[in-house]
């Protein structure tokens, strides 16, 4: 992957993360403000959405500010995929159970039916899957990863695995 492609992928991935985080903050903050003062876990989404959305915003900010690490890319993809899996789990377990509590013969159809009636959820779902794929592509091929730069530097001057101080001592 060349630098221009990586820059475009980072831009799109960060935008996907910000859109997803914004949707989860808009959905989770009102729930958190209702249930937190009551010390109630009747609806756990506020407790899950707000911290994870803030984490996602922090990761996106780190990427914009120049951080290039596989950990950041994998954590960002993981949060987005957790949202995607959580949405499916929430609707397949009749809104929050541990196991399916209603008869679901077609899980994909069930999720598609929920997404068809909620355009914001549909946007979030598409953005989350797309963002996760973008972050995973960066995880694999970002040329600005420290591992990529170190391998390229070592291949050119034959000093892979040595520090600047060690090279200066030679």
CSV table of C-alpha atoms in Angstrom, one decimal:
chain,number,residue,atom,x,y,z
A,1,UNK,CA,0.0,0.0,0.0
A,2,UNK,CA,1.4,3.4,-0.9
A,3,UNK,CA,1.3,6.5,1.3
A,4,UNK,CA,-1.5,8.1,-0.6
A,5,UNK,CA,-3.8,5.1,-0.3
A,6,UNK,CA,-3.0,4.8,3.4
A,7,UNK,CA,-3.8,8.4,4.0
A,8,UNK,CA,-7.1,8.0,2.2
A,9,UNK,CA,-7.9,4.9,4.2
A,10,UNK,CA,-7.0,6.6,7.5
A,11,UNK,CA,-9.2,9.6,6.6
A,12,UNK,CA,-12.2,7.3,5.8
A,13,UNK,CA,-11.6,5.1,8.8
A,14,UNK,CA,-11.5,8.1,11.2
A,15,UNK,CA,-14.7,9.5,9.7
A,16,UNK,CA,-16.4,6.1,10.2
A,17,UNK,CA,-15.2,6.0,13.8
A,18,UNK,CA,-16.4,9.5,14.5
A,19,UNK,CA,-19.8,8.9,12.9
A,20,UNK,CA,-20.3,5.7,14.9
A,21,UNK,CA,-19.1,7.3,18.1
A,22,UNK,CA,-21.5,10.2,17.6
A,23,UNK,CA,-24.4,7.9,17.0
A,24,UNK,CA,-23.6,5.9,20.1
A,25,UNK,CA,-23.2,9.0,22.2
A,26,UNK,CA,-26.5,10.3,21.0
A,27,UNK,CA,-28.1,7.0,21.8
A,28,UNK,CA,-26.3,6.2,25.1
A,29,UNK,CA,-26.0,9.6,26.9
A,30,UNK,CA,-29.7,10.0,27.5
A,31,UNK,CA,-30.0,6.4,28.8
A,32,UNK,CA,-26.9,6.9,31.0
A,33,UNK,CA,-28.4,10.1,32.5
A,34,UNK,CA,-31.6,8.3,33.3
A,35,UNK,CA,-30.2,5.0,34.7
A,36,UNK,CA,-27.0,6.2,36.4
A,37,UNK,CA,-28.7,8.3,39.1
A,38,UNK,CA,-31.0,5.4,39.8
A,39,UNK,CA,-28.1,2.9,40.0
A,40,UNK,CA,-30.2,0.8,37.6
A,41,UNK,CA,-28.9,-1.6,34.9
A,42,UNK,CA,-32.3,-2.1,33.4
A,43,UNK,CA,-30.9,-0.8,30.1
A,44,UNK,CA,-27.1,-1.4,30.0
A,45,UNK,CA,-26.6,0.4,26.7
A,46,UNK,CA,-25.8,3.8,28.2
A,47,UNK,CA,-23.1,2.2,30.4
A,48,UNK,CA,-21.6,0.5,27.3
A,49,UNK,CA,-22.1,3.1,24.6
A,50,UNK,CA,-20.7,6.2,26.3
A,51,UNK,CA,-17.3,4.9,27.4
A,52,UNK,CA,-16.8,2.9,24.2
A,53,UNK,CA,-17.7,6.0,22.0
A,54,UNK,CA,-15.3,8.1,24.0
A,55,UNK,CA,-12.6,5.5,23.5
A,56,UNK,CA,-13.3,5.5,19.8
A,57,UNK,CA,-13.1,9.3,19.7
A,58,UNK,CA,-9.8,9.1,21.5
A,59,UNK,CA,-8.4,6.5,19.1
A,60,UNK,CA,-9.6,8.6,16.1
A,61,UNK,CA,-7.9,11.7,17.6
A,62,UNK,CA,-4.6,9.8,18.1
A,63,UNK,CA,-4.7,8.7,14.5
A,64,UNK,CA,-5.3,12.2,13.3
A,65,UNK,CA,-2.5,13.5,15.4
A,66,UNK,CA,-0.1,11.0,13.8
A,67,UNK,CA,-0.2,7.8,15.8
A,68,UNK,CA,0.4,4.8,13.6
A,69,UNK,CA,0.3,1.6,15.5
A,70,UNK,CA,-1.3,-1.8,14.9
A,71,UNK,CA,-2.8,-1.7,18.5
A,72,UNK,CA,-4.7,1.5,17.7
A,73,UNK,CA,-6.0,0.1,14.4
A,74,UNK,CA,-7.0,-3.3,15.9
A,75,UNK,CA,-8.7,-1.7,18.9
A,76,UNK,CA,-10.6,0.7,16.7
A,77,UNK,CA,-11.8,-2.2,14.5
A,78,UNK,CA,-12.6,-4.2,17.6
A,79,UNK,CA,-14.9,-1.5,19.0
A,80,UNK,CA,-16.7,-1.1,15.7
A,81,UNK,CA,-17.2,-4.9,15.3
A,82,UNK,CA,-18.3,-5.1,19.0
A,83,UNK,CA,-21.0,-2.5,18.1
A,84,UNK,CA,-22.1,-4.5,15.1
A,85,UNK,CA,-22.2,-7.8,17.0
A,86,UNK,CA,-23.9,-6.1,20.0
A,87,UNK,CA,-26.7,-4.8,17.8
A,88,UNK,CA,-27.3,-8.3,16.5
A,89,UNK,CA,-27.2,-9.8,20.0
A,90,UNK,CA,-29.5,-7.1,21.4
A,91,UNK,CA,-32.2,-7.8,18.8
A,92,UNK,CA,-31.8,-11.5,18.6
A,93,UNK,CA,-32.2,-11.8,22.4
A,94,UNK,CA,-35.3,-9.8,22.6
A,95,UNK,CA,-33.5,-6.6,23.7
A,96,UNK,CA,-31.0,-7.6,26.3
A,97,UNK,CA,-31.3,-11.2,27.4
A,98,UNK,CA,-28.4,-13.5,27.6
A,99,UNK,CA,-29.9,-16.1,25.3
A,100,UNK,CA,-32.6,-15.7,22.6
A,101,UNK,CA,-35.9,-15.5,24.3
A,102,UNK,CA,-38.1,-15.5,21.3
A,103,UNK,CA,-38.3,-17.8,18.3
A,104,UNK,CA,-35.9,-16.6,15.6
A,105,UNK,CA,-35.9,-18.8,12.6
A,106,UNK,CA,-34.0,-16.4,10.4
A,107,UNK,CA,-31.5,-14.3,12.3
A,108,UNK,CA,-30.3,-12.4,9.2
A,109,UNK,CA,-33.9,-11.6,8.3
A,110,UNK,CA,-34.6,-10.5,11.9
A,111,UNK,CA,-31.6,-8.1,11.9
A,112,UNK,CA,-32.5,-6.8,8.4
A,113,UNK,CA,-36.0,-6.2,9.5
A,114,UNK,CA,-34.8,-4.1,12.5
A,115,UNK,CA,-32.3,-2.2,10.3
A,116,UNK,CA,-35.0,-1.5,7.7
A,117,UNK,CA,-37.2,0.3,10.3
A,118,UNK,CA,-34.4,2.3,11.9
A,119,UNK,CA,-32.4,4.4,9.4
A,120,UNK,CA,-30.0,5.7,12.0
A,121,UNK,CA,-29.2,2.1,13.0
A,122,UNK,CA,-28.7,1.2,9.4
A,123,UNK,CA,-26.3,4.0,8.9
A,124,UNK,CA,-24.4,3.0,12.0
A,125,UNK,CA,-24.3,-0.6,11.0
A,126,UNK,CA,-22.9,0.1,7.5
A,127,UNK,CA,-20.4,2.7,8.8
A,128,UNK,CA,-19.2,0.3,11.5
A,129,UNK,CA,-18.6,-2.6,9.1
A,130,UNK,CA,-16.9,-0.3,6.6
A,131,UNK,CA,-14.8,1.4,9.3
A,132,UNK,CA,-13.7,-2.0,10.7
A,133,UNK,CA,-12.6,-3.2,7.3
A,134,UNK,CA,-10.7,0.1,6.7
A,135,UNK,CA,-8.9,-0.2,10.1
A,136,UNK,CA,-8.1,-3.9,9.4
A,137,UNK,CA,-6.6,-2.9,6.0
A,138,UNK,CA,-4.5,-0.3,7.8
A,139,UNK,CA,-3.5,-2.9,10.3
A,140,UNK,CA,-2.1,-5.1,7.5
A,141,UNK,CA,-0.7,-2.6,5.1
A,142,UNK,CA,-0.1,0.9,6.5
A,143,UNK,CA,3.4,1.9,5.3
A,144,UNK,CA,3.8,4.3,8.2
A,145,UNK,CA,3.7,1.6,10.9
A,146,UNK,CA,6.8,1.5,13.0
A,147,UNK,CA,7.4,-2.1,11.9
A,148,UNK,CA,7.2,-1.2,8.3
A,149,UNK,CA,9.5,1.8,8.6
A,150,UNK,CA,12.1,-0.3,10.6
A,151,UNK,CA,12.0,-3.1,8.0
A,152,UNK,CA,12.4,-0.7,5.1
A,153,UNK,CA,15.3,1.2,6.8
A,154,UNK,CA,17.1,-2.0,7.6
A,155,UNK,CA,16.7,-3.3,4.1
A,156,UNK,CA,18.4,-0.2,2.7
A,157,UNK,CA,21.4,0.2,5.0
A,158,UNK,CA,21.7,-3.4,6.3
A,159,UNK,CA,21.2,-2.4,10.0
A,160,UNK,CA,17.8,-3.8,10.7
A,161,UNK,CA,17.3,-4.4,14.4
A,162,UNK,CA,20.0,-2.0,15.5
A,163,UNK,CA,19.5,1.3,17.2
A,164,UNK,CA,20.9,4.6,16.1
A,165,UNK,CA,23.4,4.5,19.0
A,166,UNK,CA,24.6,1.1,18.0
A,167,UNK,CA,25.2,2.3,14.4
A,168,UNK,CA,27.1,5.3,15.7
A,169,UNK,CA,29.4,3.0,17.7
A,170,UNK,CA,30.4,1.1,14.6
